[in-house]
Amino acid sequence: MSALVRVAFPVEGNQLSGHFGHAPEFLLVDVQEGKEVSRQTHPSPEHQPGLIPQWLRGFEVDLVVAGGIGARAAQLFEEAGIDLISGVSGPVEDVLLSYLRGQLRSTGALCSSHGHDHGEEHGSCGNGCSH
């Protein structure tokens, strides 16, 4: 019997969120032997830099499947021992099915942004997210 893998999907409605840090909720799916065993949904914590990787670690998440994600957040996932597939988009059920079939591949796309003194951020990751 293969090990259980807990996969986190940042979701907005029925879509994978364009930027994981702004997703209103996370779908956590337990997968074993290529099949969904269980799922749960949790509202996201308030957005604070560095919080979500540790929050997901508390749920014993092994893998995050995300659309857009910043380089620092990707590094924090690595430090927390959480694998990352980034640059993914589409309806979350389709993305999950692709993962279960072993067809999901990371593009490695990372968001880039630059802040301004007046609180605005501008940037894009090419996955429909903008800051």
N, CA and C of each residue as an Amber inpcrd file, in Angstrom:
protein
   393
   0.8500000  -1.1860000   0.0000000   0.0000000   0.0000000   0.0000000
   0.8890000   1.2410000   0.0000000   0.6130000   2.1620000  -0.9080000
   1.4090000   3.3820000  -0.9980000   0.9920000   4.3760000   0.0810000
   1.8910000   5.2970000   0.3490000   1.6500000   6.2960000   1.3900000
   0.5470000   7.2670000   0.9790000  -0.1250000   7.7740000   1.9790000
  -1.1480000   8.7990000   1.7810000  -0.4560000  10.1280000   1.4770000
  -0.9670000  10.8560000   0.5070000  -0.4470000  12.1800000   0.1560000
  -1.5840000  13.1730000   0.3160000  -1.3470000  14.2350000   1.0940000
  -2.3500000  15.2970000   1.2500000  -1.9670000  16.4480000   0.3290000
  -2.8770000  16.7620000  -0.5910000  -2.6410000  17.7870000  -1.6040000
  -3.5430000  18.9830000  -1.3210000  -2.9660000  20.1810000  -1.3420000
  -3.7260000  21.4120000  -1.1120000  -3.8930000  22.1700000  -2.4250000
  -5.1280000  22.5940000  -2.6730000  -5.4700000  23.3850000  -3.8550000
  -6.0610000  24.7130000  -3.3910000  -5.4330000  25.8590000  -3.6830000
  -6.0510000  27.1460000  -3.3730000  -7.1920000  27.3880000  -4.3620000
  -8.3920000  27.5910000  -3.8540000  -9.5430000  27.6960000  -4.7510000
 -10.3020000  29.0040000  -4.5710000 -10.9090000  29.4000000  -5.6760000
 -11.7920000  30.5640000  -5.7090000 -12.9990000  30.1390000  -6.5310000
 -14.1180000  29.9150000  -5.8520000 -15.2760000  29.3410000  -6.5270000
 -14.9490000  27.9080000  -6.8910000 -15.1210000  27.5600000  -8.1670000
 -14.7800000  26.2030000  -8.6000000 -13.4520000  26.1630000  -9.3670000
 -12.7180000  27.2780000  -9.3430000 -11.4630000  27.3950000 -10.0880000
 -10.2580000  27.3430000  -9.1570000  -9.1420000  26.8400000  -9.6800000
  -7.8900000  26.9760000  -8.9680000  -7.5770000  28.4690000  -8.9490000
  -7.2640000  29.0020000  -7.7960000  -7.0280000  30.4370000  -7.6630000
  -5.8250000  30.8690000  -8.4990000  -5.9290000  32.0500000  -9.1170000
  -4.8330000  32.5920000  -9.9120000  -3.6000000  32.8920000  -9.0940000
  -3.7660000  33.1810000  -7.8160000  -2.6380000  33.4330000  -6.9210000
  -2.9510000  32.8200000  -5.5710000  -2.1230000  31.8880000  -5.1370000
  -2.4470000  31.1160000  -3.9410000  -2.6340000  31.9880000  -2.7050000
  -1.8990000  33.0670000  -2.5840000  -1.9680000  33.9120000  -1.3960000
  -3.2510000  34.7010000  -1.2650000  -4.0440000  34.7480000  -2.3370000
  -5.2990000  35.4920000  -2.3020000  -6.5170000  34.5870000  -2.4070000
  -6.3010000  33.2820000  -2.3220000  -7.4150000  32.3260000  -2.4090000
  -8.2810000  32.4170000  -1.1570000  -9.6050000  32.4570000  -1.3150000
 -10.4770000  32.5160000  -0.1440000 -10.5130000  31.2180000   0.6550000
 -10.1780000  30.0930000   0.0020000 -10.1780000  28.8220000   0.7270000
  -9.2280000  27.8360000   0.0700000  -8.9290000  26.7810000   0.8180000
  -8.0790000  25.7070000   0.3280000  -8.8380000  24.4000000   0.4000000
  -8.7820000  23.6500000  -0.6900000  -9.3210000  22.2990000  -0.7380000
  -8.1620000  21.3580000  -0.4450000  -8.3110000  20.5250000   0.5910000
  -7.2930000  19.5360000   0.9320000  -7.8260000  18.1680000   0.5430000
  -7.0780000  17.4610000  -0.2770000  -7.5040000  16.1560000  -0.7760000
  -6.4620000  15.1160000  -0.3810000  -6.9150000  14.0580000   0.2800000
  -6.0440000  12.9380000   0.6130000  -6.0880000  11.9430000  -0.5360000
  -4.9030000  11.5780000  -1.0300000  -4.7770000  10.6910000  -2.1850000
  -3.9300000   9.4880000  -1.7860000  -4.4140000   8.3110000  -2.1540000
  -3.6530000   7.0860000  -1.9220000  -3.8330000   6.1720000  -3.1280000
  -2.7220000   5.6610000  -3.6410000  -2.7310000   4.7780000  -4.8050000
  -3.4960000   5.3850000  -5.9870000  -3.3140000   6.6950000  -6.1960000
  -3.9250000   7.3670000  -7.3310000  -5.4110000   7.6180000  -7.2150000
  -5.9520000   7.4480000  -6.0170000  -7.3910000   7.6550000  -5.8130000
  -7.6370000   8.6270000  -4.6610000  -8.6950000   9.4230000  -4.8170000
  -9.1010000  10.3280000  -3.7440000  -9.6960000   9.5120000  -2.6040000
  -9.1800000   9.7280000  -1.3930000  -9.6590000   9.0260000  -0.2070000
 -10.6300000   9.9050000   0.5710000 -10.2870000  11.1900000   0.6990000
 -11.1510000  12.1280000   1.4190000 -10.7970000  13.5420000   1.0010000
 -11.6950000  14.4790000   1.3530000 -11.4430000  15.8910000   1.0710000
 -12.0510000  16.7420000   2.1650000 -11.4610000  17.9010000   2.3430000
 -11.9650000  18.8890000   3.2940000 -11.6200000  20.2730000   2.7640000
 -12.4410000  21.2400000   3.1110000 -12.2140000  22.6190000   2.6880000
 -12.0400000  23.4830000   3.9280000 -11.0560000  24.3740000   3.8760000
 -10.7810000  25.2800000   4.9910000 -10.6750000  26.7080000   4.4720000
 -11.3230000  27.6690000   5.1450000 -11.1390000  29.0690000   4.7600000
  -9.6870000  29.4770000   5.0030000  -9.1710000  30.2870000   4.1110000
  -7.7850000  30.7400000   4.2330000  -7.6230000  31.6620000   5.4280000
  -6.4430000  31.6290000   6.0400000  -6.1690000  32.6190000   7.0820000
  -5.9800000  33.9820000   6.4240000  -6.0150000  35.0140000   7.2180000
  -5.7610000  36.3580000   6.6980000  -4.3950000  36.3800000   6.0200000
  -4.3150000  37.0440000   4.8670000  -3.0690000  37.0460000   4.0910000
  -1.9810000  37.8170000   4.8300000  -0.9260000  37.0970000   5.1700000
   0.2670000  37.6830000   5.7630000   1.4570000  36.9680000   5.1440000
   2.5000000  37.6860000   4.7790000   3.6600000  37.0350000   4.1810000
   4.1960000  35.9020000   5.0650000   4.3600000  34.7390000   4.4570000
   4.9410000  33.6010000   5.1620000   3.9960000  32.7690000   5.9950000
   2.7440000  33.1840000   6.1460000   1.8190000  32.4700000   7.0300000
   1.2670000  31.1840000   6.4120000   0.8610000  31.2250000   5.1610000
   0.1540000  30.0820000   4.5670000   1.0000000  28.8070000   4.5220000
   2.2910000  28.8540000   4.1790000   3.0570000  27.6000000   4.2100000
   3.0440000  26.9250000   5.5880000   3.1900000  27.6960000   6.6480000
   3.1570000  27.1040000   7.9900000   1.7550000  26.6410000   8.3630000
   0.7490000  27.3950000   7.9600000  -0.6470000  27.0200000   8.2110000
  -0.9490000  25.6830000   7.5450000  -0.5230000  25.5090000   6.2870000
  -0.7440000  24.2460000   5.5810000   0.0840000  23.1150000   6.1870000
   1.2770000  23.4130000   6.6680000   2.1050000  22.4040000   7.3380000
   1.3530000  21.8500000   8.5550000   0.5880000  22.7100000   9.2380000
  -0.2150000  22.2760000  10.3800000  -1.2840000  21.2610000  10.0070000
  -1.7000000  21.2650000   8.7420000  -2.6610000  20.2740000   8.2350000
  -1.9420000  19.0610000   7.6310000  -0.6280000  19.0080000   7.7920000
   0.1980000  17.9150000   7.2760000   0.0970000  17.7710000   5.7540000
   0.0710000  18.9200000   5.0740000   0.0230000  18.9430000   3.6100000
   1.3920000  18.5360000   3.0600000   1.3700000  17.6740000   2.0390000
   2.5930000  17.2060000   1.3890000   2.8950000  17.9510000   0.0950000
   1.8350000  18.4420000  -0.5680000   1.9780000  19.0380000  -1.8920000
   0.9630000  20.1530000  -2.0700000   1.3900000  21.2580000  -2.6660000
   0.4900000  22.3470000  -3.0390000   0.4760000  22.4360000  -4.5610000
  -0.7290000  22.4910000  -5.1250000  -0.9060000  22.7070000  -6.5570000
  -1.4520000  24.1170000  -6.7060000  -0.6870000  24.9980000  -7.3460000
  -1.0480000  26.4150000  -7.3930000  -0.9520000  26.9730000  -8.8010000
  -1.6510000  28.0770000  -9.0030000  -1.5080000  28.8550000 -10.2250000
  -0.2820000  29.7200000 -10.0610000  -0.5130000  30.9680000  -9.6810000
   0.5790000  31.8900000  -9.4470000   1.0570000  31.8340000  -8.0120000
   2.3590000  31.9730000  -7.8480000   2.9620000  31.9810000  -6.5170000
   4.2690000  32.7600000  -6.6030000   4.5500000  33.5260000  -5.5890000
   5.7800000  34.3030000  -5.5570000   6.9890000  33.4460000  -5.2220000
   8.1640000  33.9230000  -5.6060000   9.4030000  33.1810000  -5.3730000
   9.6500000  32.9550000  -3.8870000   9.3750000  33.9590000  -3.0550000
   9.5910000  33.8090000  -1.6100000   8.6530000  32.7570000  -1.0390000
   7.3870000  32.7600000  -1.4520000   6.4380000  31.7540000  -0.9670000
   6.8830000  30.3600000  -1.3960000   7.3500000  30.2260000  -2.6330000
   7.8400000  28.9270000  -3.1040000   9.0040000  28.4510000  -2.2420000
   9.8800000  29.3720000  -1.8720000  11.0100000  29.0350000  -1.0110000
  10.5260000  28.5990000   0.3720000   9.5080000  29.2760000   0.9050000
   8.9730000  28.9130000   2.2210000   8.3300000  27.5290000   2.2030000
   7.6760000  27.1730000   1.0970000   7.1280000  25.8190000   0.9830000
   8.2560000  24.7950000   1.0000000   9.3230000  25.0890000   0.2740000
  10.4670000  24.1780000   0.2530000  11.0420000  24.0080000   1.6560000
  11.1990000  25.1150000   2.3810000  11.7250000  25.0630000   3.7440000
  10.8100000  24.2900000   4.6820000   9.4950000  24.3260000   4.4190000
   8.5220000  23.6100000   5.2520000   8.3990000  22.1410000   4.8490000
   9.1190000  21.7300000   3.7970000   9.0520000  20.3460000   3.3540000
   7.8050000  20.0210000   2.5500000   7.2120000  21.0490000   1.9330000
   6.0000000  20.8720000   1.1300000   6.3740000  21.0220000  -0.3430000
   6.0670000  20.0020000  -1.1380000   6.3320000  20.0590000  -2.5750000
   5.3610000  21.0240000  -3.2440000   5.7390000  21.5190000  -4.4190000
   4.9480000  22.5260000  -5.1140000   4.8640000  22.2130000  -6.6010000
   3.6530000  22.2840000  -7.1280000   3.4210000  22.2850000  -8.5680000
   2.7810000  23.6320000  -8.8620000   3.4510000  24.4730000  -9.6580000
   2.9350000  25.8190000  -9.9240000   2.6880000  26.0260000 -11.4100000
   1.9700000  27.1080000 -11.7120000   1.6690000  27.4490000 -13.0900000
   0.4830000  26.6890000 -13.6500000  -0.3840000  26.2110000 -12.7650000
  -1.5440000  25.4080000 -13.1550000  -2.7870000  26.2910000 -13.1320000
  -3.7280000  26.0460000 -14.0280000  -4.9770000  26.8040000 -14.0230000
  -6.1180000  25.9080000 -14.4540000  -7.3410000  26.3760000 -14.1780000
  -8.5320000  25.6550000 -14.6170000  -9.4530000  25.3010000 -13.4750000
 -10.5560000  24.6390000 -13.8030000 -11.4770000  24.1860000 -12.7610000
 -10.7660000  23.2070000 -11.8250000 -10.9500000  23.3810000 -10.5340000
 -10.2100000  22.5750000  -9.5660000 -10.4760000  21.0790000  -9.7320000
 -11.6860000  20.6980000 -10.1010000 -11.9710000  19.2670000 -10.2860000
 -11.1820000  18.7000000 -11.4660000 -11.0050000  19.4910000 -12.5250000
 -10.1970000  19.0500000 -13.6720000  -8.7230000  18.9420000 -13.2870000
  -8.2520000  19.9130000 -12.5030000  -6.8630000  19.9040000 -12.0480000
  -6.6230000  18.6810000 -11.1630000  -7.5610000  18.4030000 -10.2560000
  -7.4470000  17.2310000  -9.3900000  -7.4030000  15.9530000 -10.2260000
  -8.2800000  15.8420000 -11.1960000  -8.3120000  14.6560000 -12.0560000
  -6.9800000  14.4850000 -12.8000000  -6.4230000  15.5730000 -13.2920000
  -5.1150000  15.5090000 -13.9580000  -4.0440000  15.0240000 -12.9910000
  -4.1030000  15.4960000 -11.7440000  -3.1370000  15.0430000 -10.7410000
  -3.2960000  13.5440000 -10.4840000  -4.5360000  13.0940000 -10.2910000
  -4.7840000  11.6790000 -10.0110000  -4.3110000  10.7890000 -11.1590000
  -4.3840000  11.2890000 -12.3760000  -3.9410000  10.5290000 -13.5600000
  -2.4320000  10.6310000 -13.7950000  -1.7550000  11.4340000 -12.9610000
  -0.3160000  11.6090000 -13.1260000   0.0530000  12.5020000 -14.2870000
  -0.8760000  13.3540000 -14.7080000  -0.6640000  14.1940000 -15.8860000
  -0.3310000  15.6430000 -15.5540000  -0.2660000  15.9820000 -14.2850000
  -0.0450000  17.3730000 -13.8920000   1.4470000  17.6550000 -13.8060000
   1.8920000  18.6990000 -14.4700000   3.2990000  19.0830000 -14.4730000
   3.4290000  20.5500000 -14.0920000   4.4410000  20.8280000 -13.3070000
   4.7120000  22.2080000 -12.9210000   5.3820000  22.9440000 -14.0690000
   4.9250000  24.1670000 -14.3130000   5.6210000  25.0120000 -15.2830000
   6.7320000  25.7880000 -14.5900000   6.7040000  25.7660000 -13.2430000
   7.6930000  26.5070000 -12.4900000   7.4540000  28.0030000 -12.5110000
   6.2920000  28.4180000 -13.0200000   5.9880000  29.8430000 -13.1340000
   5.8920000  30.4810000 -11.7570000   6.6340000  31.5490000 -11.5730000
   6.5990000  32.3050000 -10.3270000   6.1710000  33.7260000 -10.6310000
   5.3750000  34.2910000  -9.7340000   4.9300000  35.6710000  -9.8920000
   6.0650000  36.6120000  -9.5360000   6.1080000  37.7190000 -10.2190000
   7.0340000  38.7790000  -9.8470000   6.2110000  40.0290000  -9.6240000
   6.5910000  40.7860000  -8.6380000   5.8650000  42.0240000  -8.3650000
   6.8290000  43.0350000  -7.7850000   6.3970000  44.2580000  -7.8060000
   7.1650000  45.3010000  -7.1490000   6.1970000  46.1940000  -6.4020000
   6.5620000  46.5470000  -5.2010000   5.6990000  47.3650000  -4.3670000
   5.9960000  48.8370000  -4.5520000   5.0620000  49.6530000  -4.1370000
   5.2280000  51.1000000  -4.1770000   4.9930000  51.6490000  -2.7800000
   5.5180000  52.8350000  -2.5270000   5.3570000  53.4580000  -1.2210000
   3.9010000  53.6710000  -0.8500000   3.0410000  53.8040000  -1.8430000
   1.6440000  54.1000000  -1.5490000   0.7940000  52.8420000  -1.4160000
   1.4300000  51.6870000  -1.1820000   0.6930000  50.4760000  -0.8670000
   0.2490000  49.6490000  -2.0510000   0.5280000  50.1050000  -3.2610000
   0.1310000  49.3270000  -4.4310000   1.2300000  48.3500000  -4.8020000
   0.8270000  47.2460000  -5.3780000   1.7780000  46.3220000  -5.9670000
   1.3380000  46.0670000  -7.3880000   2.2920000  45.9720000  -8.2830000
   1.9900000  45.6820000  -9.6750000   2.8800000  44.5400000 -10.1160000
   2.3370000  43.6500000 -10.8890000   3.1400000  42.5440000 -11.3970000
   2.2370000  41.4830000 -11.9530000   2.8430000  40.4690000 -12.4910000
   2.0710000  39.3890000 -13.0820000   2.9110000  38.1350000 -13.1180000
   2.2320000  37.0050000 -13.0540000   2.9330000  35.7310000 -13.1560000
   2.5790000  35.0180000 -14.4430000   1.7150000  35.6170000 -15.2500000
   1.3270000  34.9710000 -16.4860000   0.2420000  33.9270000 -16.3020000
  -0.3280000  33.8290000 -15.1060000  -1.3860000  32.8640000 -14.8400000
  -2.7000000  33.5480000 -14.5210000  -2.8420000  34.7590000 -14.9900000
  -4.0840000  35.4710000 -14.7430000  -4.1090000  36.1940000 -13.4190000
  -3.0290000  36.1210000 -12.6620000  -3.0160000  36.8640000 -11.4090000
  -2.3420000  38.1990000 -11.6600000  -2.7420000  39.1800000 -10.9250000
  -2.0390000  40.4530000 -10.9450000  -2.0940000  40.9980000  -9.5410000
  -1.1310000  41.7990000  -9.2220000  -1.0110000  42.2990000  -7.8480000
  -1.2130000  43.7940000  -7.8360000
